[in-house]
Coordinates of C-alpha atoms in Angstrom, one line a residue:
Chain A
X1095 CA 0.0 0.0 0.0
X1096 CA 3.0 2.5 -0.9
X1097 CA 4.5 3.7 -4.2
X1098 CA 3.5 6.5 -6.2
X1099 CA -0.5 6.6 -6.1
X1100 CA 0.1 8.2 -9.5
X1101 CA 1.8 5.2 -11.8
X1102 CA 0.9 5.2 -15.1
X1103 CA 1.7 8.8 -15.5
X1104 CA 4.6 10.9 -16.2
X1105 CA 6.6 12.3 -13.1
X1106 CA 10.3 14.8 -13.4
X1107 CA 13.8 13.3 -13.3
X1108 CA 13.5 14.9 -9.4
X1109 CA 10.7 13.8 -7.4
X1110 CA 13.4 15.4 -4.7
X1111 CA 11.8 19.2 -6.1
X1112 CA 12.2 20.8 -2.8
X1113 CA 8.6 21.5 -2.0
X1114 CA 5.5 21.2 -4.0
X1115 CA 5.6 20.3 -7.5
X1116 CA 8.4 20.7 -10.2
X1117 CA 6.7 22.9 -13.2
X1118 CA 9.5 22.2 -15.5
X1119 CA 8.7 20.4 -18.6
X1120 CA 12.6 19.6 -19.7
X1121 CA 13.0 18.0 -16.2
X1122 CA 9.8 16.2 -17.2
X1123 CA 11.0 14.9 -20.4
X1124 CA 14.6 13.9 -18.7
X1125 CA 12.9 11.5 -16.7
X1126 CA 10.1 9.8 -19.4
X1127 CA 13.8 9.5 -21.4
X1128 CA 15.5 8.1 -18.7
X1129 CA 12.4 5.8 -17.5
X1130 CA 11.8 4.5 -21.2
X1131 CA 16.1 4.1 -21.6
X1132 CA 16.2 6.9 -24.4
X1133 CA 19.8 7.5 -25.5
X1134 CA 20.4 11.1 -24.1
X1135 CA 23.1 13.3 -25.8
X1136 CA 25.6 11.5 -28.3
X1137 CA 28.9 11.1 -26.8
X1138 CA 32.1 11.3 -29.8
X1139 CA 33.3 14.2 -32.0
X1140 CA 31.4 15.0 -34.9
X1141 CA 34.3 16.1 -37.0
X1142 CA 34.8 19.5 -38.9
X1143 CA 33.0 17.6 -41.9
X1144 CA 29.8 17.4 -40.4
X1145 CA 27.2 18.9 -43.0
X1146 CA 24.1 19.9 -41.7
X1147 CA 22.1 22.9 -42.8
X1148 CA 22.9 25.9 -40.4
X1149 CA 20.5 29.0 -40.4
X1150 CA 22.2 32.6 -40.4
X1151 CA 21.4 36.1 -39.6
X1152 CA 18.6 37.1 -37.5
X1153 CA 17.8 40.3 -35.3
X1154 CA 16.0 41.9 -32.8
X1155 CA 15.2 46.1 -32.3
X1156 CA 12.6 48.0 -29.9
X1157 CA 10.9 50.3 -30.9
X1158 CA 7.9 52.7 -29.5
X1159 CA 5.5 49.9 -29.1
X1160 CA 8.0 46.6 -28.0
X1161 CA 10.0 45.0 -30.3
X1162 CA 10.4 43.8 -33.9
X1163 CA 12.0 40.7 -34.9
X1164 CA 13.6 39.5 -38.3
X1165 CA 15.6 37.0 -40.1
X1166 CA 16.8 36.1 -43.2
X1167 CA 15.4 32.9 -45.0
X1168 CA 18.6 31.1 -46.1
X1169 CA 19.5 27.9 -44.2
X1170 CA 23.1 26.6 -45.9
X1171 CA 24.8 23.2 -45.6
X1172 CA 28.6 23.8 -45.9
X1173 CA 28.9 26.3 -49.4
X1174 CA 25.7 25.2 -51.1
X1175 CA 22.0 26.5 -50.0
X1176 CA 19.7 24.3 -48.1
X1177 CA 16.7 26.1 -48.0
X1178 CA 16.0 29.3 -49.3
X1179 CA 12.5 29.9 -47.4
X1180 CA 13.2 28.5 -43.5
X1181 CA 11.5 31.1 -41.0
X1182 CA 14.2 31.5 -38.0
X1183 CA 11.5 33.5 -35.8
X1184 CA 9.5 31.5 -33.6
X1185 CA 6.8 32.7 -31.2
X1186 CA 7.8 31.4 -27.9
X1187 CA 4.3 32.2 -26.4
X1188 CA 1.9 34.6 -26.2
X1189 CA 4.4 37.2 -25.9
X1190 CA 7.9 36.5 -26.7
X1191 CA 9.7 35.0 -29.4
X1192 CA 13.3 33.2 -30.2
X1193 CA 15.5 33.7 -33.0
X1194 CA 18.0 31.3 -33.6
X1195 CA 20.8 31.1 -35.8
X1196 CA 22.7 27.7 -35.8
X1197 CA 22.5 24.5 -36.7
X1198 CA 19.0 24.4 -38.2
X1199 CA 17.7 21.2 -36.6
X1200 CA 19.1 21.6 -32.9
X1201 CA 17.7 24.9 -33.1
X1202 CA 14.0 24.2 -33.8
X1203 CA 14.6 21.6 -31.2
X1204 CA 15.4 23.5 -28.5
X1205 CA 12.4 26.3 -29.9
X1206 CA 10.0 23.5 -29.6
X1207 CA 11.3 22.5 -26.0
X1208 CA 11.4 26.2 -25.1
X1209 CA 7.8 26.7 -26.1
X1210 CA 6.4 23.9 -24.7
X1211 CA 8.5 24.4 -21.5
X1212 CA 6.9 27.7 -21.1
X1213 CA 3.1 26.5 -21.7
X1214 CA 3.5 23.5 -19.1
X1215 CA 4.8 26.6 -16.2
X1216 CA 1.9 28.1 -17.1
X1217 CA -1.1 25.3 -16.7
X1218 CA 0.8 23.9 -13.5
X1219 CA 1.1 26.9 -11.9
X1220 CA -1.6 28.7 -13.5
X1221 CA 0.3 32.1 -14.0
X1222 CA 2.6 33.0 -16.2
X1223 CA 6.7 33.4 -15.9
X1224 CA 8.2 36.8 -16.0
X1225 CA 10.1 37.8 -19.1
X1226 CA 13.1 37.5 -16.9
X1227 CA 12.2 33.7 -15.8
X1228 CA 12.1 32.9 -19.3
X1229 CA 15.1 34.2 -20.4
X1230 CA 16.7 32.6 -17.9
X1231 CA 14.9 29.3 -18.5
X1232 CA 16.3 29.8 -22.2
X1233 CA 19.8 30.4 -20.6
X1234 CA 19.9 27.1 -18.9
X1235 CA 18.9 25.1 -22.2
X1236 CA 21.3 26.4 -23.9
X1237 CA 24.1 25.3 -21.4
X1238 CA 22.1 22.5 -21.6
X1239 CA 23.0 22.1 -25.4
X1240 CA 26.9 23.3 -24.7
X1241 CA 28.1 19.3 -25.6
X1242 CA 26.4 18.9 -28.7
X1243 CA 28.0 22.5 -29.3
X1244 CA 31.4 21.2 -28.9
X1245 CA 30.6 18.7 -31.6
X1246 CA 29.9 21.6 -33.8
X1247 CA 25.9 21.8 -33.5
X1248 CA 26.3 25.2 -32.3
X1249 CA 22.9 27.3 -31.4
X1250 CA 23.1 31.0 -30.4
X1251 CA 19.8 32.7 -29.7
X1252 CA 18.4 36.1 -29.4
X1253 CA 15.1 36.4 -27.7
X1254 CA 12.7 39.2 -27.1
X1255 CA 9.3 39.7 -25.4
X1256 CA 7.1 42.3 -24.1
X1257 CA 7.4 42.8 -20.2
X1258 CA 3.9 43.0 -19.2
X1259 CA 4.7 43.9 -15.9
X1260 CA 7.0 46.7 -17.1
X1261 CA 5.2 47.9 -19.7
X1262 CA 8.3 47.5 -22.0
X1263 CA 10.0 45.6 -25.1
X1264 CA 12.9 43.7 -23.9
X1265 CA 15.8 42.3 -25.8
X1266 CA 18.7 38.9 -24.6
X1267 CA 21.4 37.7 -26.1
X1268 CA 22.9 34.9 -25.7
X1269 CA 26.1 32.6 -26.2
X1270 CA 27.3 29.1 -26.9
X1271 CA 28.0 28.5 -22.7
X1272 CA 24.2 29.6 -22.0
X1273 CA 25.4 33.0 -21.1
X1274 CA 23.0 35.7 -21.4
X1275 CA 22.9 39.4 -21.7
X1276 CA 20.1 42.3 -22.0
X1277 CA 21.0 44.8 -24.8
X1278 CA 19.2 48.0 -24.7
X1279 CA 18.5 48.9 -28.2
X1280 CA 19.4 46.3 -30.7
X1281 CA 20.8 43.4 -31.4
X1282 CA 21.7 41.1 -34.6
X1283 CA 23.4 37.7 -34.4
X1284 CA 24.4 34.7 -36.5
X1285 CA 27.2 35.1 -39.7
X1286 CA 26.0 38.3 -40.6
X1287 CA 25.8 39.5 -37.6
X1288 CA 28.3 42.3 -37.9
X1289 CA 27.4 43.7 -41.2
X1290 CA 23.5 43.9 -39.7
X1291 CA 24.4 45.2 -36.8
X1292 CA 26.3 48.1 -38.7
X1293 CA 23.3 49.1 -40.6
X1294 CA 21.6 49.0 -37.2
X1295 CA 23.8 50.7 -35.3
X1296 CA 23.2 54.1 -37.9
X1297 CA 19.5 53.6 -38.6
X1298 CA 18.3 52.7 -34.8
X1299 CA 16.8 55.9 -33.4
X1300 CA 14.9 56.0 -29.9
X1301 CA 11.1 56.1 -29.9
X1302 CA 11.0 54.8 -33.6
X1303 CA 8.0 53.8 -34.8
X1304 CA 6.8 50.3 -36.3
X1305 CA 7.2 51.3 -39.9
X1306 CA 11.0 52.5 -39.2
X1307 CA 11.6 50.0 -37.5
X1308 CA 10.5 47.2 -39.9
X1309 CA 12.2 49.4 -42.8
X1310 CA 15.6 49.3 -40.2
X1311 CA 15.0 45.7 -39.7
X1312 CA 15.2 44.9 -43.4
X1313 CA 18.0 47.2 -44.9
X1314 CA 20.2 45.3 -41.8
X1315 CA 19.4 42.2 -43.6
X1316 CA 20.0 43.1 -46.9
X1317 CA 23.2 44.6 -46.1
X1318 CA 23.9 41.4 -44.2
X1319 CA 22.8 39.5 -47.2
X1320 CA 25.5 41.8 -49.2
X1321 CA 28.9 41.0 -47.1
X1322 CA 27.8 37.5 -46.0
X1323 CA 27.5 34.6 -48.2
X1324 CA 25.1 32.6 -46.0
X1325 CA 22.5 35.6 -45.2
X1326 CA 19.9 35.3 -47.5
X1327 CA 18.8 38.6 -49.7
X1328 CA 15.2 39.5 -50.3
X1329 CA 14.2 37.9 -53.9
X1330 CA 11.4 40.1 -55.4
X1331 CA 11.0 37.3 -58.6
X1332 CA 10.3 34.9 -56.3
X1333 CA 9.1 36.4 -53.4
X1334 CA 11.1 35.5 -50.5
X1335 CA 11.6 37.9 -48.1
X1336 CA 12.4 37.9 -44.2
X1337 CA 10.3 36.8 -41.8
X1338 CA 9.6 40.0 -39.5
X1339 CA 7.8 39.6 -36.3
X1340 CA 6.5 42.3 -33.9
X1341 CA 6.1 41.7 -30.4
X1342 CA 4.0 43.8 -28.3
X1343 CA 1.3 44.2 -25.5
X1344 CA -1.0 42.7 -28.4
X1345 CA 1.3 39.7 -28.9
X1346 CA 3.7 38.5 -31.5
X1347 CA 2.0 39.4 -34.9
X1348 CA 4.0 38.2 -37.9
X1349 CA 4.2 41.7 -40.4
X1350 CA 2.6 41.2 -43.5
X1351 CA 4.7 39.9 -46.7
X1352 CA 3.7 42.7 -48.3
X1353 CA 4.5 45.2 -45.8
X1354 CA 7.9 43.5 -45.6
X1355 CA 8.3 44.1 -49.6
X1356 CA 7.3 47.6 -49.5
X1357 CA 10.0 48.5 -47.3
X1358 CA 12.1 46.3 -49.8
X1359 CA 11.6 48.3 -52.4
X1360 CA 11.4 52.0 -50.6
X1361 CA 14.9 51.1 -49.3
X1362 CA 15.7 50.4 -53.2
X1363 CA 14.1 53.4 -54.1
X1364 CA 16.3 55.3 -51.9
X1365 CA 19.6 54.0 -52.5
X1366 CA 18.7 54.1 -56.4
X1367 CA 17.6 58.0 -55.8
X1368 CA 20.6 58.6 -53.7
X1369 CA 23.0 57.3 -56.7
X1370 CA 21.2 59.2 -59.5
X1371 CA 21.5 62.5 -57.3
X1372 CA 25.4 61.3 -57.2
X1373 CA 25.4 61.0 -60.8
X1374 CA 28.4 61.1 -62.6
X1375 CA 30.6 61.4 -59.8
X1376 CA 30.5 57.4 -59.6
X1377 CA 31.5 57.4 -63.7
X1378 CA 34.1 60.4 -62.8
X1379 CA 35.5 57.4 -60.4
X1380 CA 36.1 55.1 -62.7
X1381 CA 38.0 57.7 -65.0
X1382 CA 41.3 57.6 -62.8
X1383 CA 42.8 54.3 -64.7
X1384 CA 42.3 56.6 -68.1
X1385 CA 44.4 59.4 -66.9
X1386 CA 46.6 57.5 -65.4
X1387 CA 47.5 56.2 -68.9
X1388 CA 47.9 60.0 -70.3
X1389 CA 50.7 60.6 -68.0
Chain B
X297 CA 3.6 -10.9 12.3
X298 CA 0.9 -8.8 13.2
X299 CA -2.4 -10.7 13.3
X300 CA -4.9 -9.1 10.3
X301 CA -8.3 -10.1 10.8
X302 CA -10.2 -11.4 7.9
X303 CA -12.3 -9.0 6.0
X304 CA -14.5 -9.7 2.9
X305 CA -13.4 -8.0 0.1
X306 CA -17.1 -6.5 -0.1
X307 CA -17.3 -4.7 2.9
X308 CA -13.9 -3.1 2.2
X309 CA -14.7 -1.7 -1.2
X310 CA -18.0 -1.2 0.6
X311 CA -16.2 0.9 3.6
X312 CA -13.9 2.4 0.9
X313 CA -16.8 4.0 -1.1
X314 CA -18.6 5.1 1.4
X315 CA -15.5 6.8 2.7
X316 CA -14.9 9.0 -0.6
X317 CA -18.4 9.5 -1.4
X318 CA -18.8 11.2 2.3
X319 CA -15.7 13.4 1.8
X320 CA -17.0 14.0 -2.2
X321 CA -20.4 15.2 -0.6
X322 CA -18.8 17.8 1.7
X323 CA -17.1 19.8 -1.4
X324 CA -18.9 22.3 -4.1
X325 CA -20.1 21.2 -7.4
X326 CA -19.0 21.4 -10.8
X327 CA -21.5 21.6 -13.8
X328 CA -20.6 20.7 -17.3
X329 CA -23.2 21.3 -20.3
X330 CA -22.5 21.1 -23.8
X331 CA -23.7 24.3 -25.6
X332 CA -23.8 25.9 -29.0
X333 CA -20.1 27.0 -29.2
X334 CA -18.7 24.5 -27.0
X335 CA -18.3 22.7 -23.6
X336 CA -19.3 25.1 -19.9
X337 CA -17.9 24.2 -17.3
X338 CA -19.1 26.3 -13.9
X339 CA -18.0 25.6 -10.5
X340 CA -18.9 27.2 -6.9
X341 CA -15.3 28.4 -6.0
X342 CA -14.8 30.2 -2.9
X343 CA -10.9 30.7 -2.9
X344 CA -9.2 32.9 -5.9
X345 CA -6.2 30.8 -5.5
X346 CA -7.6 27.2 -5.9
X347 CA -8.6 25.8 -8.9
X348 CA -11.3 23.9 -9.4
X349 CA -11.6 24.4 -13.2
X350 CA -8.0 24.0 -15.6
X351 CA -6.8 23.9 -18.8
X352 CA -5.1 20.6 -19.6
X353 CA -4.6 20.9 -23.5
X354 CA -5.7 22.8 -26.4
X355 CA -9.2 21.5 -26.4
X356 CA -9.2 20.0 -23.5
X357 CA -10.3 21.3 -19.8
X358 CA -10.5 19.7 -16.2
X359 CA -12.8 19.8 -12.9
X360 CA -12.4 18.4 -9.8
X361 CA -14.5 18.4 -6.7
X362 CA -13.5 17.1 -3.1
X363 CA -10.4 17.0 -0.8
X364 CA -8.5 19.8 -2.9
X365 CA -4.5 18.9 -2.7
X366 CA -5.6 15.0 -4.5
X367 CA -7.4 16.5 -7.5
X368 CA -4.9 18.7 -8.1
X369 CA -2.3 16.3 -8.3
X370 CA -4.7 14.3 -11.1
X371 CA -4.9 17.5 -12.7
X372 CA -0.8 18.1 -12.9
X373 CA -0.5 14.5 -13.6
X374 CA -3.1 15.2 -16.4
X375 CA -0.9 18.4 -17.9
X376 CA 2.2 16.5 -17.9
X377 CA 0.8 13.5 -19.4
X378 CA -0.9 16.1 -22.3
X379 CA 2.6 18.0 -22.6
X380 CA 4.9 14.9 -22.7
X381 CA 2.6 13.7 -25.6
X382 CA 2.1 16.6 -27.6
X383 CA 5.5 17.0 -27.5
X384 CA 7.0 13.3 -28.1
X385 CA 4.1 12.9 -31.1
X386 CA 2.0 16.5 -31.8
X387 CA -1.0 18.8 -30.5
X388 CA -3.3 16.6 -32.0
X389 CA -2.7 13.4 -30.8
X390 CA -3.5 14.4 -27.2
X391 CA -7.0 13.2 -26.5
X392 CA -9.6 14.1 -23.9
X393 CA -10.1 9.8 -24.0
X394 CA -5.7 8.7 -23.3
X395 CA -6.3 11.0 -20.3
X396 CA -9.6 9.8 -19.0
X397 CA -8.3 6.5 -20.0
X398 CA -5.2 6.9 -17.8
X399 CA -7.3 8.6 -15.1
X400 CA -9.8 5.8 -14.5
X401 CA -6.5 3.4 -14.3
X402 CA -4.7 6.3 -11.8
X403 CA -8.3 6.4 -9.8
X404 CA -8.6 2.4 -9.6
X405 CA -5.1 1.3 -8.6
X406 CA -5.6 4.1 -5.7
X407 CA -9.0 3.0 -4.9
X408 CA -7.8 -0.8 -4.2
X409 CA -4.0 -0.5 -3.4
X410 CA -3.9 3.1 -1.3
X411 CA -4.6 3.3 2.4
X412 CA -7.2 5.9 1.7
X413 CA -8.9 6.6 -1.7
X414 CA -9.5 9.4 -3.2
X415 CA -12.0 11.9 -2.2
X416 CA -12.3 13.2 -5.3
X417 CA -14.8 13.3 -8.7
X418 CA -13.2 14.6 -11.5
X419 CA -14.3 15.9 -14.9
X420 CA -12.2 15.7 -18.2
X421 CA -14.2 17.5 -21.2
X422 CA -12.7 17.6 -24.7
X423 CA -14.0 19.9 -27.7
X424 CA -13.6 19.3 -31.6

């Protein structure tokens, strides 16, 4: 007449949970793995020749209203292109979302853990976590994925939400170790990271509104797509172009395809406007080699 | 060895069920009714911090009545069974009927091997 009254049902990898009950869904999962003798992480070096597609740049800036999210839709194995239209911008829940840059697989992975992770602390405890708690909760699974990082499977997120109990858009970055740091305005990570953050560093302004920011979002990536071979550009014959997501007090609201290709095409407009004003200064550039020949 | 005296297995589900059903009777009540847009569930519920009512899944919701601390633990038991299988399989293959199914198995094994049973009715209602 002892033993769990519960059998039959799933219970954490530490029934030891210091008092009350453990709301943690990866703790959950650790023990159903280890109950049903599921191989945990692989142990062995991958190798350097390990090809599996990794997705690139994505980014994250506030703006009046919370925060807007983008990425670019490339995912690349090695030097060739595995996917030309995966989304890297995930709602996490009702009001944050993760962008991950990485190895494409692992990454979803972890998304999918994180978002289901967040759901289960909500129905057991029946309130929600703080944006803090989550980023932190984040943090820890991505320490949590540091060995398969050694084996090359690296994931670095960036992950944003709308602090409902200060009133605010919030921005974290992480690193391979889990680490994790708040940024203020802006943020882009992934292999085009630094050309995006460039563009965002000169067109971030404070109390911009959605439209600038979207418009910021964008040009980042396209420059991005410009100095890094593995950023995906916007592809108006086809129509791909990043995912942007905003996340306010109203949730995380995917923007519009076609609001996302009108600030394509304004930012072509403008750099086409700004060259014709240039005019022939660019041709008078190219004359140098010529004189250098009369002398 | 301590001496057990003999008692038919009758009058000790007997005892048992009258047991739970006097602690059942001493809670609130929870109501259920289908309606045009979907499934109502209304409870009495004098505390703001206890549950009666609870999501477990996309379409599916819980309700227990009785001693409070043993449906709640059916009802966490209940979420983490719903999560574990969303997530090892997908959204859709968590039904309202694996989760009754594993409560009435949960309820029974109590009901027989525990000291005590359960004081509890519980509700499990499933939309779609």
């Amino acid at each position: 007449m002892t033993g769990d009254p519960l059998q039959g049902f799933p219970s954490p990898s530490f029934p030891s949970y210091p008092l009350g009950r453990n709301p943690s869904f990866s703790d959950l999962l650790r023990g159903a793995s280890q109950a049903t003798g599921a191989p945990s992480q692989p142990s062995g070096s991958a190798g350097p020749d390990l090809r599996v597609p990794h997705g690139t740049t994505v980014l994250a800036l506030k703006f009046t209203d919370g925060v807007v999210m983008a990425g670019d839709r490339r995912a690349v194995e090695g030097f060739s292109i595995a996917d030309e239209r995966i989304d890297k911008v995930f709602p996490a829940d009702d009001h944050s979302a993760v962008a991950i840059a990485g190895a494409a697989g692992q990454a979803t992975e972890i998304v999918r853990l994180f978002q289901t992770e967040l759901e289960h602390y909500e129905k057991v405890e029946g309130d929600r976590l703080s944006l803090e708690g989550k980023a932190n909760r984040l943090a820890q699974m991505i320490r949590g994925n540091f060995p398969m990082a050694l084996q090359g499977l690296v994931v670095v997120p960036l992950f944003a939400g709308y602090d409902e109990r200060h009133s605010e858009g919030r921005i974290f970055r992480y690193d391979v170790t889990g680490g994790r740091w708040e940024e203020t305005d802006y943020h882009a990570t992934g292999s085009g990271a630094s050309p995006a953050r460039g563009t965002l560093k000169k067109r971030w302004r404070h109390g911009m509104d959605k439209p600038a920011a979207i418009r910021a979002a964008v040009e980042a990536l396209y420059d991005a797509s410009q100095e890094d071979a593995a950023t995906g550009g916007p592809d108006t014959l086809r129509s791909i172009f990043p995912s942007v997501k905003t996340i306010t007090a109203s949730g995380v609201l995917p923007v519009a395809e076609q609001e996302v290709r009108e600030a394509f095409e304004a930012i072509v407009e403008t750099t086409r406007e700004a060259r014709r004003q240039a005019g022939g200064s660019q041709a008078r550039e190219a004359e140098p080699p010529r004189s250098a020949e009369r002398r | 060895m301590a001496f057990q005296p003999y008692v038919p297995p009758e009058q000790l589900i007997k005892d048992r069920s009258e047991y739970a059903r006097k602690g059942i009777a001493r809670g609130r009540s929870v109501v259920a009714l289908a309606v045009d847009i979907g499934l109502l569930f209304l409870a009495e519920n004098p505390s703001a911090t206890l549950h009666k009512i609870s999501e477990i899944y996309d379409r599916i919701a819980f309700a227990g009545v009785g001693r409070y601390s043993e449906f709640e633990d059916l009802r966490i038991s209940g979420v983490r069974l719903a999560d574990l299988r969303g997530y090892s399989y997908g959204r859709e293959d968590v039904t309202a009927k694996t989760i009754a199914n594993a409560y009435a198995q949960a309820l029974s094994t109590i009901f027989t091997q525990q000291l005590k049973p359960f004081e509890v009715e519980i509700l499990v209602g499933q939309i779609g």
